[in-house]
Amino acid sequence: MDYTDEFDFCRNYLESGEYILWKGKPGKGSLLTARDIVVIPFSLIWLAFALFWEVTVIKQSSSIFAMVWGLPFILVGLYLLVGRFLYAVYLRKKTCYVVTNKKFILKQKNKIEWHDGKTYQLITLKTHKNGGATMVFGQSSRVAGYEMPHAFFTFDNLSNPEEVLNAIRNMEQEQRQPADF
């Protein structure tokens, strides 16, 4: 797949002597996460109660206020049950990842962020059943003698995690080499 046009944005963020080692997008795949074990039943209960409220109010009351009061709760329930998955699909289509020899660049919709490759490291690599992976990067600092990761960002649902790992290794290797003067 050629993403040339989608990745033109990153040229403005490249420094002198910096070049792209890897670029990609989140792959297709499951949108479910471990937290959905709780969120899906909660959203079903929420939506059922909101619908029950609305139907009861419509049948037993002539109050416009009471009828309108339940509508936001129905919308929240619909978002929790269905809308968040549709939004996640939309975000995946609008997301690009870039690894250069100096930094990580993420674009999600119109938001662009970049992170220095020297200060961020791969903290977690979670593999998926489909062979893809999600990578969590972060900074670490010592607090009371313990290494405490913070300031996270992720490359979600990568279909080619080996290529990304190779790019990260190349970045780290190049950063260890002394600069030519």
Short mmCIF file of C-alpha atoms in Angstrom, two decimals:
data_model
loop_
_atom_site.label_atom_id
_atom_site.label_comp_id
_atom_site.label_asym_id
_atom_site.label_seq_id
_atom_site.Cartn_x
_atom_site.Cartn_y
_atom_site.Cartn_z
CA MET A 1 0.00 0.00 0.00
CA ASP A 2 1.31 3.43 -0.87
CA TYR A 3 0.50 6.11 1.71
CA THR A 4 2.66 8.81 0.09
CA ASP A 5 -0.04 11.50 0.01
CA GLU A 6 -1.22 10.77 3.55
CA PHE A 7 2.30 11.09 4.93
CA ASP A 8 3.33 14.31 3.20
CA PHE A 9 2.40 16.19 6.39
CA CYS A 10 5.48 14.92 8.21
CA ARG A 11 7.97 16.60 5.84
CA ASN A 12 7.38 19.87 7.70
CA TYR A 13 8.48 18.20 10.96
CA LEU A 14 11.71 16.64 9.73
CA GLU A 15 14.96 18.27 10.82
CA SER A 16 18.12 18.50 8.77
CA GLY A 17 19.60 15.01 8.37
CA GLU A 18 16.41 13.33 9.54
CA TYR A 19 14.71 10.71 7.41
CA ILE A 20 11.80 8.27 7.66
CA LEU A 21 12.55 4.71 8.77
CA TRP A 22 8.95 3.48 8.83
CA LYS A 23 5.46 4.81 8.19
CA GLY A 24 2.10 3.14 8.58
CA LYS A 25 -1.50 3.23 9.72
CA PRO A 26 -3.55 1.24 12.21
CA GLY A 27 -4.71 -2.01 10.67
CA LYS A 28 -8.23 -3.30 10.54
CA GLY A 29 -9.30 -5.66 13.24
CA SER A 30 -11.19 -6.00 16.45
CA LEU A 31 -12.32 -2.85 18.19
CA LEU A 32 -13.02 -4.68 21.42
CA THR A 33 -10.73 -4.22 24.40
CA ALA A 34 -10.57 -5.81 27.83
CA ARG A 35 -12.58 -2.96 29.36
CA ASP A 36 -15.53 -3.82 27.10
CA ILE A 37 -16.31 -6.74 29.42
CA VAL A 38 -17.61 -4.03 31.76
CA VAL A 39 -18.55 -1.22 29.36
CA ILE A 40 -20.88 -3.19 27.08
CA PRO A 41 -23.12 -4.59 29.87
CA PHE A 42 -23.10 -1.16 31.58
CA SER A 43 -24.11 0.55 28.33
CA LEU A 44 -26.92 -1.99 27.77
CA ILE A 45 -28.28 -1.36 31.28
CA TRP A 46 -27.89 2.42 30.85
CA LEU A 47 -29.69 2.41 27.49
CA ALA A 48 -32.45 0.08 28.71
CA PHE A 49 -33.15 2.29 31.71
CA ALA A 50 -33.09 5.47 29.60
CA LEU A 51 -35.52 3.92 27.10
CA PHE A 52 -37.73 2.66 29.94
CA TRP A 53 -37.74 6.18 31.41
CA GLU A 54 -38.63 7.77 28.09
CA VAL A 55 -41.44 5.31 27.27
CA THR A 56 -42.89 5.63 30.79
CA VAL A 57 -42.82 9.43 30.64
CA ILE A 58 -44.43 9.50 27.20
CA LYS A 59 -47.23 7.16 28.35
CA GLN A 60 -47.88 8.72 31.77
CA SER A 61 -46.99 12.37 31.50
CA SER A 62 -47.76 15.32 29.36
CA SER A 63 -44.69 17.19 30.54
CA ILE A 64 -42.48 18.19 27.63
CA PHE A 65 -39.61 18.78 30.08
CA ALA A 66 -39.75 15.19 31.37
CA MET A 67 -39.85 13.85 27.80
CA VAL A 68 -36.86 15.93 26.73
CA TRP A 69 -34.97 15.15 29.96
CA GLY A 70 -34.48 11.49 28.97
CA LEU A 71 -33.19 12.14 25.45
CA PRO A 72 -29.55 12.96 26.41
CA PHE A 73 -29.42 9.74 28.46
CA ILE A 74 -30.59 7.76 25.43
CA LEU A 75 -27.93 9.43 23.28
CA VAL A 76 -25.20 8.62 25.83
CA GLY A 77 -26.36 4.99 25.92
CA LEU A 78 -26.31 4.76 22.12
CA TYR A 79 -22.81 6.26 22.02
CA LEU A 80 -21.52 3.83 24.66
CA LEU A 81 -23.08 0.84 22.91
CA VAL A 82 -22.45 1.68 19.23
CA GLY A 83 -21.13 5.19 18.64
CA ARG A 84 -17.72 4.74 20.23
CA PHE A 85 -16.98 1.84 17.87
CA LEU A 86 -17.99 3.90 14.83
CA TYR A 87 -15.81 6.76 16.09
CA ALA A 88 -12.87 4.36 16.60
CA VAL A 89 -13.18 3.18 12.97
CA TYR A 90 -13.28 6.80 11.83
CA LEU A 91 -10.16 7.65 13.89
CA ARG A 92 -8.25 4.66 12.49
CA LYS A 93 -8.84 5.95 8.98
CA LYS A 94 -7.53 9.40 9.99
CA THR A 95 -4.43 8.16 11.88
CA CYS A 96 -0.85 7.91 10.59
CA TYR A 97 2.33 6.82 12.37
CA VAL A 98 5.91 7.71 11.40
CA VAL A 99 9.24 6.60 12.87
CA THR A 100 12.25 8.64 11.81
CA ASN A 101 15.88 8.29 12.80
CA LYS A 102 15.23 10.88 15.56
CA LYS A 103 11.57 10.83 16.61
CA PHE A 104 8.09 9.38 16.51
CA ILE A 105 5.36 11.35 14.69
CA LEU A 106 1.62 10.68 15.12
CA LYS A 107 -1.19 12.28 13.18
CA GLN A 108 -4.79 11.77 14.23
CA LYS A 109 -7.28 13.79 12.22
CA ASN A 110 -5.70 17.29 12.21
CA LYS A 111 -3.74 16.80 15.44
CA ILE A 112 -0.02 16.15 14.98
CA GLU A 113 2.34 15.28 17.82
CA TRP A 114 5.94 14.21 17.81
CA HIS A 115 8.06 12.63 20.50
CA ASP A 116 11.84 12.53 20.80
CA GLY A 117 13.24 9.06 20.20
CA LYS A 118 15.90 9.56 22.88
CA THR A 119 13.45 10.19 25.72
CA TYR A 120 10.64 7.81 24.77
CA GLN A 121 11.04 4.06 24.79
CA LEU A 122 8.86 1.08 24.04
CA ILE A 123 7.19 0.15 27.32
CA THR A 124 4.65 -2.48 26.24
CA LEU A 125 4.15 -4.58 23.15
CA LYS A 126 0.75 -6.25 23.19
CA THR A 127 0.27 -8.81 20.43
CA HIS A 128 -3.17 -9.54 19.02
CA LYS A 129 -4.67 -12.83 17.82
CA ASN A 130 -4.54 -11.60 14.22
CA GLY A 131 -0.73 -11.19 14.38
CA GLY A 132 -0.87 -7.44 14.80
CA ALA A 133 0.21 -5.51 17.86
CA THR A 134 -0.26 -2.36 19.87
CA MET A 135 2.87 -0.57 21.08
CA VAL A 136 2.87 1.71 24.10
CA PHE A 137 5.72 4.20 24.40
CA GLY A 138 6.58 6.31 27.39
CA GLN A 139 9.17 8.21 29.36
CA SER A 140 10.58 6.73 32.54
CA SER A 141 11.82 8.46 35.63
CA ARG A 142 13.08 7.20 38.98
CA VAL A 143 10.80 7.82 41.95
CA ALA A 144 11.96 6.50 45.34
CA GLY A 145 14.27 4.05 43.61
CA TYR A 146 11.59 2.65 41.27
CA GLU A 147 11.37 3.13 37.52
CA MET A 148 8.02 4.88 36.89
CA PRO A 149 6.79 5.20 33.30
CA HIS A 150 4.72 8.27 32.38
CA ALA A 151 3.78 10.46 29.39
CA PHE A 152 2.46 7.69 27.15
CA PHE A 153 1.50 7.47 23.49
CA THR A 154 0.53 4.42 21.44
CA PHE A 155 0.79 2.96 17.98
CA ASP A 156 -2.49 1.03 17.90
CA ASN A 157 -3.38 -2.12 15.99
CA LEU A 158 -0.25 -2.37 13.84
CA SER A 159 -0.46 -5.04 11.16
CA ASN A 160 3.36 -5.19 10.81
CA PRO A 161 4.89 -4.85 14.29
CA GLU A 162 8.19 -6.45 13.21
CA GLU A 163 8.84 -3.63 10.75
CA VAL A 164 8.17 -1.03 13.46
CA LEU A 165 10.47 -2.83 15.90
CA ASN A 166 13.22 -2.88 13.26
CA ALA A 167 12.76 0.84 12.66
CA ILE A 168 12.98 1.52 16.41
CA ARG A 169 16.17 -0.58 16.66
CA ASN A 170 17.65 1.35 13.72
CA MET A 171 16.71 4.65 15.41
CA GLU A 172 18.32 3.58 18.68
CA GLN A 173 21.43 2.32 16.92
CA GLU A 174 21.83 5.54 14.96
CA GLN A 175 21.35 7.65 18.10
CA ARG A 176 24.14 5.72 19.85
CA GLN A 177 26.59 6.48 17.05
CA PRO A 178 28.70 9.62 17.58
CA ALA A 179 27.81 12.57 15.38
CA ASP A 180 30.24 13.49 12.60
CA PHE A 181 31.71 16.96 12.94
#
